[in-house]
XYZ file of C-alpha atoms in Angstrom:
502
model
C 129.538 87.449 -10.489
C 130.923 85.144 -13.179
C 128.742 82.699 -15.060
C 130.028 79.224 -15.921
C 131.263 78.567 -19.436
C 128.159 76.516 -20.375
C 125.968 79.612 -20.015
C 127.510 81.004 -23.197
C 125.439 79.844 -26.175
C 128.500 79.883 -28.417
C 130.026 77.049 -26.366
C 127.196 74.709 -27.330
C 127.806 75.229 -31.060
C 129.886 72.668 -32.976
C 132.904 73.903 -34.900
C 131.352 72.967 -38.256
C 128.277 75.088 -37.424
C 130.130 78.326 -36.637
C 129.483 79.954 -40.021
C 125.752 79.303 -39.678
C 125.788 80.595 -36.107
C 127.423 83.851 -37.237
C 124.951 84.322 -40.082
C 121.875 83.670 -37.938
C 122.892 85.375 -34.702
C 125.599 87.966 -35.265
C 124.820 89.733 -38.541
C 122.857 92.943 -37.937
C 119.277 93.018 -39.189
C 118.354 95.454 -41.940
C 116.063 97.296 -39.535
C 118.798 97.690 -36.937
C 121.260 98.979 -39.561
C 118.711 101.468 -40.820
C 118.044 102.679 -37.279
C 121.764 103.218 -36.634
C 122.200 104.976 -39.979
C 119.179 107.163 -39.274
C 120.547 108.185 -35.860
C 123.941 109.080 -37.329
C 122.408 111.055 -40.205
C 120.178 112.994 -37.829
C 122.985 114.075 -35.531
C 125.201 114.987 -38.509
C 122.419 117.086 -39.989
C 121.906 118.860 -36.677
C 125.613 119.650 -36.262
C 125.900 121.081 -39.776
C 122.618 122.993 -39.955
C 121.330 123.845 -36.485
C 124.322 123.856 -34.163
C 125.425 127.446 -33.592
C 129.096 127.424 -32.699
C 131.751 130.137 -32.548
C 132.218 132.055 -35.794
C 135.557 130.388 -36.524
C 134.169 126.909 -35.803
C 132.481 124.856 -38.497
C 132.163 121.171 -39.231
C 134.664 120.126 -41.912
C 133.460 116.532 -42.111
C 131.931 113.789 -39.948
C 133.233 110.211 -40.066
C 131.522 107.099 -38.766
C 133.971 105.068 -36.718
C 133.615 102.058 -34.425
C 132.068 98.842 -35.714
C 129.506 100.805 -37.739
C 132.180 102.475 -39.833
C 134.319 99.322 -40.104
C 131.497 97.076 -41.297
C 131.742 94.646 -38.347
C 128.528 95.553 -36.523
C 126.902 92.899 -34.329
C 123.130 92.607 -34.295
C 121.580 94.877 -31.662
C 125.049 95.907 -30.521
C 126.855 98.714 -32.249
C 129.468 101.092 -30.938
C 128.807 104.210 -32.997
C 131.683 106.649 -32.768
C 131.048 109.783 -34.764
C 134.260 111.747 -35.222
C 133.617 115.399 -36.047
C 136.471 117.379 -37.599
C 136.223 121.070 -36.702
C 137.881 124.034 -38.406
C 138.863 125.619 -35.059
C 141.484 122.896 -34.535
C 144.543 123.855 -36.582
C 146.975 121.551 -34.728
C 147.094 118.700 -32.242
C 147.731 121.240 -29.492
C 144.629 123.173 -30.556
C 142.586 120.014 -30.096
C 143.864 119.650 -26.536
C 143.156 123.272 -25.633
C 139.757 123.722 -27.320
C 138.150 120.266 -27.312
C 136.372 120.611 -23.963
C 134.938 124.006 -24.958
C 133.603 122.577 -28.237
C 131.975 119.654 -26.422
C 130.238 122.053 -24.023
C 129.004 124.165 -26.953
C 127.511 121.124 -28.701
C 125.819 120.065 -25.467
C 124.441 123.583 -24.969
C 123.015 123.618 -28.514
C 121.395 120.213 -28.077
C 119.760 121.272 -24.824
C 118.522 124.488 -26.474
C 116.942 122.665 -29.386
C 115.938 119.440 -27.654
C 112.207 120.145 -27.920
C 112.202 121.154 -31.558
C 114.430 118.589 -33.229
C 112.744 115.555 -34.834
C 114.319 112.981 -32.569
C 114.798 112.336 -28.883
C 118.261 112.887 -27.410
C 119.507 111.913 -23.976
C 122.882 113.401 -23.078
C 125.070 111.475 -20.660
C 126.995 113.720 -18.257
C 130.772 113.804 -18.843
C 132.483 110.966 -16.980
C 135.295 113.210 -15.805
C 136.912 116.565 -16.356
C 138.806 116.773 -19.621
C 136.598 114.176 -21.307
C 137.259 113.613 -25.000
C 133.716 112.798 -26.109
C 130.025 113.536 -25.644
C 127.816 110.465 -25.269
C 124.288 110.622 -26.682
C 121.351 108.220 -26.771
C 119.329 108.968 -29.885
C 115.821 107.759 -30.684
C 113.745 108.618 -33.716
C 110.271 109.785 -32.653
C 108.550 106.811 -34.358
C 111.042 104.135 -33.238
C 111.558 102.405 -29.924
C 115.255 101.534 -30.116
C 117.872 103.813 -28.626
C 121.190 104.151 -30.435
C 124.247 105.095 -28.398
C 126.504 107.571 -30.196
C 129.810 109.001 -28.969
C 130.669 112.382 -30.497
C 134.422 112.935 -30.683
C 135.720 116.352 -31.826
C 139.031 116.037 -33.699
C 141.762 117.910 -35.557
C 141.771 117.170 -39.286
C 145.433 116.131 -39.415
C 145.123 114.304 -42.746
C 143.572 117.356 -44.384
C 141.951 115.383 -47.158
C 138.390 115.145 -48.407
C 136.717 111.954 -47.203
C 136.591 110.444 -50.680
C 140.334 110.889 -51.189
C 141.299 108.692 -48.244
C 140.991 105.380 -50.052
C 142.200 101.953 -48.939
C 145.540 102.604 -50.658
C 146.061 106.089 -49.204
C 149.282 106.625 -47.243
C 149.721 109.874 -45.250
C 152.837 112.032 -45.670
C 155.489 111.141 -43.077
C 155.395 114.751 -41.840
C 151.986 114.123 -40.253
C 153.473 111.429 -38.044
C 156.517 113.455 -37.076
C 154.145 116.265 -36.013
C 152.095 113.742 -34.032
C 155.175 112.523 -32.169
C 156.390 116.088 -31.558
C 152.963 116.995 -30.101
C 154.025 114.772 -27.174
C 150.487 113.888 -26.154
C 149.392 110.922 -24.097
C 149.669 107.598 -25.979
C 146.771 107.445 -28.433
C 145.433 110.854 -27.373
C 145.076 112.007 -30.975
C 143.992 108.737 -32.575
C 140.656 110.282 -33.596
C 142.594 112.345 -36.151
C 143.392 109.053 -37.887
C 139.877 107.607 -37.747
C 139.601 107.161 -41.508
C 142.795 105.103 -41.572
C 141.669 102.940 -38.634
C 138.308 102.425 -40.312
C 139.815 101.518 -43.693
C 142.318 99.119 -42.123
C 139.403 96.945 -40.957
C 136.859 97.824 -43.645
C 139.171 96.552 -46.412
C 139.081 93.029 -44.909
C 137.267 90.317 -46.902
C 133.732 89.418 -45.849
C 134.654 86.154 -44.122
C 137.363 87.830 -42.060
C 134.770 90.378 -40.931
C 132.625 87.436 -39.808
C 135.568 86.079 -37.815
C 135.938 89.551 -36.281
C 132.240 89.467 -35.354
C 132.698 86.061 -33.719
C 135.702 87.201 -31.659
C 133.889 90.405 -30.636
C 130.806 88.395 -29.691
C 132.938 86.086 -27.532
C 134.584 89.132 -25.937
C 131.191 90.719 -25.250
C 129.941 87.541 -23.560
C 133.082 87.308 -21.415
C 132.719 90.969 -20.475
C 129.108 90.506 -19.400
C 129.980 87.492 -17.242
C 132.995 89.243 -15.668
C 131.544 92.656 -14.853
C 133.738 93.116 -11.799
C 136.867 92.909 -14.000
C 138.137 95.328 -16.604
C 139.179 93.477 -19.762
C 141.833 94.587 -22.306
C 140.566 96.918 -25.064
C 138.362 95.292 -27.712
C 140.350 96.950 -30.520
C 143.387 94.909 -29.440
C 141.449 91.706 -30.164
C 140.287 93.042 -33.529
C 143.883 93.717 -34.567
C 145.005 90.356 -33.164
C 142.361 88.644 -35.310
C 143.516 90.453 -38.433
C 147.129 89.532 -37.648
C 146.181 85.862 -37.165
C 144.497 85.844 -40.590
C 147.370 87.680 -42.308
C 149.987 85.274 -40.968
C 147.853 82.131 -40.983
C 146.234 82.168 -44.416
C 145.616 85.582 -46.023
C 142.953 83.949 -48.217
C 139.390 85.162 -48.634
C 138.042 81.687 -47.873
C 139.238 79.784 -44.817
C 138.063 77.526 -42.010
C 136.358 79.745 -39.442
C 136.976 77.353 -36.537
C 140.713 77.220 -37.301
C 140.862 81.007 -37.388
C 138.922 81.335 -34.135
C 141.144 78.771 -32.395
C 144.233 80.630 -33.621
C 143.018 83.864 -32.019
C 142.230 82.051 -28.764
C 145.691 80.457 -28.711
C 147.375 83.826 -29.338
C 145.440 85.319 -26.421
C 146.891 82.606 -24.159
C 150.351 83.675 -25.387
C 149.732 87.346 -24.592
C 153.020 87.749 -22.708
C 154.872 87.302 -26.006
C 152.623 89.428 -28.239
C 154.486 92.212 -30.023
C 152.756 93.396 -33.194
C 152.899 96.404 -35.457
C 152.076 97.233 -39.064
C 153.759 99.463 -41.638
C 150.792 100.199 -43.885
C 150.549 103.891 -42.986
C 153.965 104.588 -41.440
C 157.281 102.760 -41.442
C 160.527 102.684 -39.540
C 162.642 104.255 -42.297
C 162.116 107.776 -40.998
C 164.521 108.199 -38.073
C 162.034 110.025 -35.828
C 159.111 107.688 -36.469
C 161.365 104.629 -36.398
C 162.929 105.590 -33.076
C 159.491 106.177 -31.551
C 158.026 102.864 -32.750
C 161.107 100.911 -31.651
C 160.747 102.476 -28.230
C 157.115 101.316 -28.074
C 158.196 97.790 -29.022
C 160.412 97.675 -25.931
C 157.465 98.267 -23.607
C 156.147 95.470 -21.426
C 154.285 92.949 -23.508
C 151.678 92.542 -24.799
C 152.318 95.253 -27.384
C 149.917 95.826 -30.285
C 150.566 99.183 -31.919
C 147.673 100.934 -33.642
C 148.293 100.626 -37.430
C 147.167 104.234 -37.879
C 148.669 105.815 -34.739
C 152.232 104.836 -33.753
C 151.869 106.430 -30.304
C 149.203 103.964 -29.151
C 149.776 100.492 -27.736
C 146.148 99.361 -27.864
C 146.929 96.239 -25.813
C 147.815 98.358 -22.784
C 146.056 96.925 -19.741
C 146.963 95.523 -16.372
C 148.255 91.958 -16.325
C 145.236 90.820 -14.335
C 142.980 91.762 -17.261
C 145.053 89.767 -19.732
C 145.394 86.884 -17.283
C 141.619 86.658 -17.041
C 141.150 86.857 -20.799
C 143.831 84.191 -21.318
C 142.049 81.887 -18.842
C 138.783 82.392 -20.712
C 140.497 81.722 -24.051
C 142.090 78.568 -22.681
C 138.660 77.415 -21.521
C 137.148 78.262 -24.909
C 139.670 75.983 -26.639
C 138.134 73.010 -24.782
C 134.566 73.775 -25.899
C 132.726 72.109 -28.843
C 133.214 75.231 -30.993
C 136.959 74.522 -30.940
C 136.801 70.723 -31.232
C 136.389 68.270 -34.105
C 135.699 64.558 -33.534
C 136.395 65.160 -29.831
C 139.895 66.389 -30.657
C 141.173 69.990 -30.420
C 141.177 71.788 -33.755
C 144.677 72.526 -34.992
C 145.134 76.318 -35.176
C 147.102 78.010 -37.912
C 150.866 78.114 -37.436
C 151.018 81.719 -36.223
C 153.643 82.982 -33.790
C 152.942 85.782 -31.259
C 155.211 88.061 -33.279
C 156.299 88.212 -36.910
C 159.571 86.797 -38.124
C 162.246 89.354 -38.988
C 165.255 89.615 -41.282
C 168.659 90.066 -39.652
C 171.520 91.169 -41.899
C 174.869 89.996 -40.543
C 177.729 92.173 -41.790
C 181.385 91.115 -41.525
C 184.439 93.425 -41.486
C 185.331 92.135 -44.979
C 182.105 93.680 -46.274
C 180.447 90.324 -46.811
C 176.807 90.184 -45.672
C 174.313 87.414 -45.058
C 170.569 87.718 -44.469
C 169.049 85.424 -41.862
C 165.375 84.872 -41.105
C 164.833 84.882 -37.350
C 162.118 84.791 -34.764
C 162.571 87.533 -32.143
C 162.518 84.845 -29.466
C 165.527 83.046 -30.977
C 168.610 83.145 -28.706
C 171.642 85.157 -29.830
C 173.686 81.955 -29.564
C 171.648 80.421 -32.388
C 172.684 83.177 -34.804
C 176.342 82.987 -33.797
C 176.499 79.235 -34.304
C 175.914 79.722 -38.029
C 179.298 81.428 -38.290
C 181.377 79.523 -35.762
C 181.479 76.306 -37.739
C 184.614 77.407 -39.598
C 186.474 78.221 -36.425
C 186.949 81.323 -34.325
C 184.881 82.946 -31.608
C 181.992 85.114 -32.831
C 180.933 88.374 -31.267
C 177.810 90.176 -32.478
C 177.218 93.902 -32.102
C 173.902 95.582 -32.846
C 174.570 98.299 -35.407
C 172.037 100.658 -33.777
C 173.855 100.546 -30.418
C 177.408 100.123 -31.674
C 178.557 103.169 -29.729
C 177.931 101.243 -26.517
C 180.543 98.682 -27.649
C 178.734 95.887 -25.841
C 178.525 92.494 -27.517
C 175.138 90.772 -27.545
C 175.003 88.061 -24.906
C 174.657 84.398 -25.869
C 171.865 83.592 -23.429
C 169.763 86.605 -24.409
C 167.070 86.601 -27.092
C 166.499 89.221 -29.784
C 163.287 90.118 -27.938
C 165.274 90.899 -24.789
C 166.906 93.740 -26.733
C 163.533 94.895 -28.095
C 164.397 93.657 -31.597
C 161.092 92.977 -33.354
C 162.033 94.518 -36.700
C 164.532 94.011 -39.529
C 167.974 95.079 -38.404
C 171.726 94.698 -38.945
C 174.360 93.052 -36.758
C 178.114 93.467 -37.085
C 180.032 90.185 -36.757
C 183.591 89.892 -35.520
C 185.353 86.529 -35.500
C 188.370 86.349 -33.246
C 190.691 83.715 -31.910
C 190.583 83.083 -28.205
C 193.296 81.715 -25.980
C 192.076 78.502 -24.376
C 193.344 76.654 -21.366
C 192.407 73.004 -22.009
C 193.197 69.624 -20.480
C 194.141 66.428 -22.318
C 193.408 63.297 -20.273
C 194.832 59.868 -21.200
C 193.457 56.401 -20.376
C 195.295 56.433 -17.057
C 193.345 59.601 -16.081
C 196.523 61.714 -16.233
C 195.669 65.274 -17.301
C 198.079 67.587 -19.065
C 197.388 71.298 -19.454
C 197.804 73.019 -22.848
C 197.435 76.680 -23.792
C 196.137 76.924 -27.371
C 194.243 79.244 -29.694
C 190.605 78.510 -30.443
C 191.522 78.650 -34.130
C 194.155 75.924 -33.666
C 193.479 72.757 -35.665
C 193.189 69.324 -34.091
C 196.367 68.376 -35.975
C 198.172 71.319 -34.411
C 197.124 70.161 -30.948
C 198.342 66.630 -31.713
C 201.761 68.014 -32.648
C 201.873 69.837 -29.296
C 201.020 66.561 -27.555
C 203.760 64.762 -29.525
C 206.307 67.401 -28.499
C 205.439 66.953 -24.835
C 204.707 63.198 -24.558
C 206.630 61.697 -27.454
C 203.488 59.975 -28.810
C 203.579 60.521 -32.577
C 200.645 62.181 -34.288
C 199.443 59.148 -36.249
C 199.112 57.125 -33.042
C 196.827 59.666 -31.347
C 193.013 59.624 -31.245
C 191.381 62.612 -29.576
C 187.711 62.674 -28.534
C 185.461 65.368 -27.104
C 181.918 64.718 -25.896
C 182.116 61.181 -27.363
C 183.037 62.503 -30.798
C 186.388 61.799 -32.474
C 188.126 64.998 -33.564
C 189.205 65.356 -37.192
C 192.679 66.712 -37.932
C 191.558 69.492 -40.287
C 188.908 70.980 -38.010
C 189.546 73.734 -35.450
C 188.893 73.554 -31.728
C 186.315 76.312 -32.175
C 184.484 74.121 -34.698
C 183.836 71.619 -31.908
C 182.869 74.472 -29.511
C 185.715 73.593 -27.156
C 186.022 76.224 -24.436
C 188.556 77.060 -21.741
C 188.871 74.445 -18.980
C 187.265 71.750 -21.140
C 188.805 68.274 -21.160
C 189.736 66.274 -24.271
C 190.241 62.520 -23.998
C 193.401 61.083 -25.640
C 193.582 57.472 -26.785
C 197.112 56.327 -27.514
C 199.509 53.507 -26.491
C-alpha cells in the first residue's frame, strides 16, 4: 500500500525551514549514538577476545561502515555494517572460498557463549546459501534499544593499518588490477575497500552530510510507503548527492533547498546518469581503464563505486528507478522545494560530467574541446568545417575498426563519458548540385566540396555565357560570397542553388 504524499512530514516543511528540520528531527541523539557505539564495541571485543576460530584465523582489524562509519547516521535509524578483516583470507579468491565457513564459526561461537556474554544477541538466520554477512540484533543488558549489526568478513586487500588509510590515501594500482583479475560478481569484494568508501563520505563538510541525511530520510519515507516495490540502492543516492554538490557548488556553505532540489531533478533524469570518480583509481592504467570504460557502456543509470570499479551501485530494474523518479517529481512540487509559490531553481548540474575531447589532425595540430557526452558528433565536426572540406572523425581507441563516427550519434552512444582523442580527416567530396534560374530552369554541375563560390560562377559563365560579375547565387536565402567554399555553406549533393542574373 502506498501512502499519499501529504503523509510525509517533510512535505509540510517550507524550504527555508529545512535546516531546522534536519537539526531537530534527523540528527542522532547522544544516547542513540552511545548505544550504537556500545553495541559495536561489544561485538568487536567478543570477536577479538572470546571467539575461538581456526588456528590460522585471527581478526586483523574491524571497521565500522554504513552510515555509522560515514558520519551520516539518522536518529533512531542506523545501518551498522561491521567489516571484519581476517588473516585466513590471503586473496579475493580465499574470501569467496572461506567466507561462509568463517560466518558459521562466528555464529557457533556466539551461540556457545550467548548466556555468558554481557549483552543480548539475536542472530538472524542466513537469508540464502552463500550469504556474505551475519545479521545480529544486539542489546546491552541495561538498555531497551536493539541495534542491528551486519558482520561482513573480508580480505584485507589494502593491507594497511587503519590509521594509515587517511582521506588522502590512494591504493597502489596493483590492488585494482588484482580485483579485476579475480573476476568476481560486480561489487562482490567491495567490503575489502570499506575504509575508502567510508572516507569518501566522511570527508564531506558538515552541511553536505546534513543534505545526505535529508536525502536518506526522504528515501526511507518513500521506501516505507512503497513496501511492495524494491527501490534502487540507497548508496546510489548518497553518491548522487555528493556529485550534485561537487558540480553545483563545492562550497562548505550552500542553500540546502537548492541542493535537495538538484538531487530530486537528477533522479528524474536517471536514464542519462553516468557517473564515476577517479579519487582512488583512474583510467590511465590500461587494464583498469578498459574495465571502467566497459562499465560506462552499460545501460544507464550508471554510478560506479568510487572505491570499487567493478560495482555499478545504481544497478536496479527500470521499474524501481521509474518509481523513484515519479516520487522525486512529486517532491519537487511540495513546499520543501518551493519559494514564494514558485519552484526553487536547482543548481546547474548535468546528469554526467563534461569531458575534454582532443581533436588531432594529420598535420599534428591538436585542439581541445569541452563537450557534454550528450552532444551530437555533428556539433564537433561543425567547428572544423567552416573553412571548407568534409570532416570525418575517428575515435583513436577504435581506429582499427576504420569506422567514422556518425553525425546523428552522440558521444554517449559510443560510451564516451571520459576524456579522449579523436582523429580528424578533412577531405573534398564530389558534389552533384543544381543551379536554378528565375525561370525555374535547373542545370546540373559536378563540383568539389572545396570549390569556391567564384569557381562555381566561372563554371556557370562557361556554360551559360552569363559573366561572373552579373551573377548572384543564393542558398537557403543567404547570398554566397565569392571567397567561401561550398562546404562552408554546408552544401551537399543534390542541393539546389538559386541563380539571379539577367
